[in-house]
Short mmCIF file of C-alpha atoms and ligand atoms in Angstrom, two decimals:
data_model
loop_
_atom_site.label_atom_id
_atom_site.label_comp_id
_atom_site.label_asym_id
_atom_site.label_seq_id
_atom_site.Cartn_x
_atom_site.Cartn_y
_atom_site.Cartn_z
CA MET A 1 58.62 -37.38 26.39
CA ASN A 2 55.18 -35.89 25.75
CA LYS A 3 53.77 -39.00 23.96
CA ASN A 4 50.77 -37.14 22.59
CA ILE A 5 48.93 -38.14 19.44
CA ILE A 6 47.80 -35.18 17.38
CA LEU A 7 45.03 -35.67 14.81
CA ILE A 8 45.06 -33.47 11.73
CA GLY A 9 42.93 -33.46 8.57
CA PHE A 10 40.36 -31.51 6.64
CA MET A 11 37.09 -30.20 8.09
CA GLY A 12 34.51 -32.96 8.34
CA VAL A 13 36.91 -35.86 7.81
CA GLY A 14 35.90 -37.26 11.22
CA LYS A 15 38.67 -36.20 13.64
CA GLY A 16 36.17 -35.78 16.49
CA SER A 17 34.40 -39.12 15.96
CA VAL A 18 37.71 -40.96 15.63
CA ALA A 19 39.03 -39.27 18.79
CA ARG A 20 35.96 -40.41 20.74
CA GLU A 21 36.43 -43.98 19.50
CA VAL A 22 40.16 -43.98 20.34
CA VAL A 23 39.24 -42.89 23.87
CA LYS A 24 36.73 -45.74 24.06
CA GLN A 25 39.26 -48.32 22.86
CA SER A 26 42.31 -47.10 24.77
CA GLY A 27 41.19 -45.03 27.74
CA MET A 28 43.43 -42.16 26.59
CA VAL A 29 42.49 -38.67 27.66
CA ALA A 30 41.41 -36.48 24.73
CA ILE A 31 41.16 -32.75 24.11
CA ASP A 32 40.11 -30.73 21.07
CA THR A 33 41.74 -27.44 20.07
CA ASP A 34 38.48 -25.94 18.74
CA ASP A 35 36.76 -26.74 22.06
CA ILE A 36 39.61 -25.12 24.00
CA ILE A 37 39.35 -21.98 21.86
CA GLU A 38 35.57 -21.77 22.28
CA SER A 39 35.82 -22.10 26.06
CA MET A 40 38.71 -19.65 26.34
CA GLU A 41 36.84 -17.09 24.29
CA ASN A 42 33.40 -18.00 25.60
CA ARG A 43 31.99 -17.77 22.06
CA THR A 44 31.72 -20.01 19.01
CA ILE A 45 34.31 -20.26 16.25
CA LYS A 46 31.73 -18.92 13.84
CA LYS A 47 31.35 -15.83 16.04
CA ILE A 48 35.12 -15.42 16.41
CA PHE A 49 35.60 -15.53 12.61
CA ALA A 50 32.73 -13.09 12.07
CA THR A 51 33.78 -10.59 14.74
CA GLU A 52 37.57 -10.77 14.83
CA GLY A 53 38.49 -12.37 11.50
CA GLU A 54 40.50 -15.46 10.65
CA ALA A 55 43.93 -14.06 11.61
CA TYR A 56 42.79 -13.61 15.21
CA PHE A 57 41.63 -17.25 15.31
CA ARG A 58 44.95 -18.47 13.85
CA ASN A 59 46.79 -16.60 16.56
CA LEU A 60 44.76 -18.38 19.23
CA GLU A 61 45.72 -21.68 17.59
CA LYS A 62 49.40 -20.69 17.80
CA ASN A 63 49.13 -19.91 21.50
CA ILE A 64 47.45 -23.24 22.13
CA ALA A 65 50.18 -25.05 20.17
CA SER A 66 52.91 -23.59 22.44
CA TRP A 67 50.95 -24.59 25.52
CA LEU A 68 50.40 -28.12 24.19
CA ALA A 69 54.10 -28.56 23.36
CA SER A 70 55.26 -27.38 26.76
CA SER A 71 52.60 -28.67 29.14
CA VAL A 72 50.51 -31.56 27.78
CA SER A 73 51.48 -35.24 27.65
CA ASN A 74 49.92 -38.68 27.08
CA THR A 75 46.92 -37.05 25.46
CA LEU A 76 45.04 -37.49 22.20
CA ILE A 77 44.66 -34.05 20.67
CA SER A 78 42.17 -33.43 17.88
CA THR A 79 42.57 -30.18 15.98
CA GLY A 80 40.71 -27.85 13.65
CA GLY A 81 41.47 -28.38 9.94
CA GLY A 82 43.85 -25.39 9.79
CA PHE A 83 45.70 -26.01 13.06
CA PHE A 84 48.56 -27.79 11.24
CA LYS A 85 49.92 -24.37 10.21
CA VAL A 86 51.24 -23.63 13.71
CA ASP A 87 55.01 -23.71 14.21
CA ALA A 88 56.63 -27.02 15.14
CA LEU A 89 53.53 -29.20 15.09
CA ASN A 90 55.67 -32.31 15.58
CA LYS A 91 56.97 -30.97 18.91
CA ILE A 92 53.47 -31.60 20.23
CA GLY A 93 53.38 -35.33 19.50
CA THR A 94 53.00 -38.00 16.80
CA VAL A 95 51.12 -36.37 13.93
CA VAL A 96 48.34 -38.54 12.49
CA LEU A 97 46.60 -37.46 9.29
CA LEU A 98 43.06 -38.69 8.70
CA ASN A 99 42.65 -38.54 4.98
CA SER A 100 40.03 -39.00 2.30
CA ASN A 101 39.02 -37.32 -0.95
CA PHE A 102 37.03 -34.10 -1.02
CA ASP A 103 33.82 -35.66 -2.40
CA SER A 104 33.69 -38.30 0.33
CA ILE A 105 34.34 -35.73 3.04
CA TYR A 106 31.64 -33.43 1.75
CA ARG A 107 29.20 -36.33 1.36
CA ARG A 108 29.92 -37.43 4.95
CA ILE A 109 28.87 -33.99 6.21
CA LYS A 110 25.80 -33.73 3.94
CA GLU A 111 24.54 -37.16 4.97
CA HIS A 112 24.94 -36.54 8.69
CA PRO A 113 21.64 -36.15 10.61
CA ASN A 114 22.94 -32.76 11.83
CA ALA A 115 24.20 -31.69 8.40
CA LYS A 116 22.77 -28.16 8.53
CA LYS A 117 24.40 -27.40 11.86
CA LYS A 118 27.71 -28.99 10.80
CA LEU A 119 27.89 -26.81 7.70
CA LYS A 120 26.71 -23.64 9.41
CA LYS A 121 29.31 -23.71 12.15
CA ARG A 122 32.25 -23.90 9.69
CA PRO A 123 32.99 -20.52 8.07
CA LEU A 124 35.42 -22.04 5.56
CA LEU A 125 32.87 -24.57 4.25
CA GLN A 126 30.31 -22.02 3.12
CA ASP A 127 31.44 -21.89 -0.52
CA LEU A 128 31.86 -25.36 -2.00
CA ASP A 129 34.36 -24.38 -4.74
CA LYS A 130 36.51 -22.44 -2.30
CA ALA A 131 36.42 -25.33 0.17
CA GLU A 132 37.55 -27.76 -2.52
CA ALA A 133 40.39 -25.42 -3.56
CA LEU A 134 41.43 -25.19 0.09
CA PHE A 135 41.41 -28.98 0.34
CA MET A 136 43.64 -29.30 -2.75
CA GLU A 137 46.02 -26.66 -1.41
CA ARG A 138 46.27 -28.27 2.02
CA LEU A 139 46.52 -31.93 1.06
CA PRO A 140 50.27 -31.93 0.22
CA GLN A 141 50.96 -29.84 3.33
CA TYR A 142 49.08 -32.29 5.55
CA GLU A 143 50.93 -35.21 3.98
CA LYS A 144 54.31 -33.56 4.50
CA LEU A 145 53.69 -33.10 8.23
CA ALA A 146 52.17 -36.50 8.97
CA ASP A 147 54.10 -39.24 10.77
CA VAL A 148 51.17 -41.59 10.14
CA VAL A 149 48.51 -41.38 7.40
CA ILE A 150 45.20 -43.20 7.75
CA ASP A 151 42.78 -43.44 4.85
CA VAL A 152 39.30 -43.13 6.30
CA THR A 153 37.27 -43.46 3.09
CA ASN A 154 34.24 -45.73 3.66
CA ARG A 155 35.67 -47.18 6.86
CA SER A 156 34.08 -47.48 10.30
CA VAL A 157 35.42 -45.42 13.21
CA GLU A 158 36.13 -48.68 15.06
CA GLU A 159 38.44 -49.85 12.29
CA ILE A 160 40.13 -46.45 11.96
CA ALA A 161 40.74 -46.15 15.71
CA LYS A 162 42.16 -49.67 15.81
CA GLU A 163 44.61 -48.88 13.01
CA LEU A 164 45.60 -45.63 14.68
CA LEU A 165 46.38 -47.31 18.00
CA LYS A 166 48.31 -50.06 16.28
CA LYS A 167 50.46 -47.58 14.35
CA CYS A 168 51.07 -45.22 17.27
CA HIS A 169 51.88 -47.58 20.09
C1 S3P B 201 39.00 -24.79 10.16
C2 S3P B 201 38.45 -25.96 10.64
C3 S3P B 201 37.48 -26.00 11.75
C4 S3P B 201 37.71 -24.81 12.69
C5 S3P B 201 37.66 -23.54 11.89
C6 S3P B 201 38.72 -23.47 10.78
C7 S3P B 201 39.94 -24.86 9.01
O1 S3P B 201 37.62 -27.21 12.50
O2 S3P B 201 38.94 -24.91 13.35
O3 S3P B 201 36.37 -23.40 11.36
O4 S3P B 201 40.69 -23.89 8.76
O5 S3P B 201 39.97 -25.91 8.33
P1 S3P B 201 37.14 -28.67 11.94
O6 S3P B 201 38.28 -29.24 11.14
O7 S3P B 201 36.86 -29.46 13.17
O8 S3P B 201 35.92 -28.44 11.12
#
């Protein structure tokens, strides 16, 4: 009944950019779980991690997941890279994994005009080796949860959004 599309995938893979393009192509309404958390808490994710720790942040994600499952429909939901760990993700909607390899994801961030800001705001991207280990640990978990997998390596957002809409509608 809820007919949501929920975008999952590693930090920097392009969930936000793809969500904006899907909105452009389809007119769907979109929300972002990190944005909801920052407005609810009136502080940045970086600040939340630094002051309260990661467990506190994960708990906020869980609360948002229950709200999404019970009260949101016909919406494109982009999530933070660790949001997939909430209970019953597939109760929220069709789960779409945006996937690539770690090197391409990291290069995408580094080559962005706002690279410094993009790296700085993500506490779990500070140590490159740890981030890569996290990617390797999460990849099979992402794949297990996904109803649809889209490879985004070296592809334009237009093309990715088109594929997503074709596979989800
Ligand atoms: C996280 C990803 C971030 C943000 C937080 C934790 C993660 O979102 O939710 O820093 O655990 O992968 P993005 O995937 O948008 O960077």
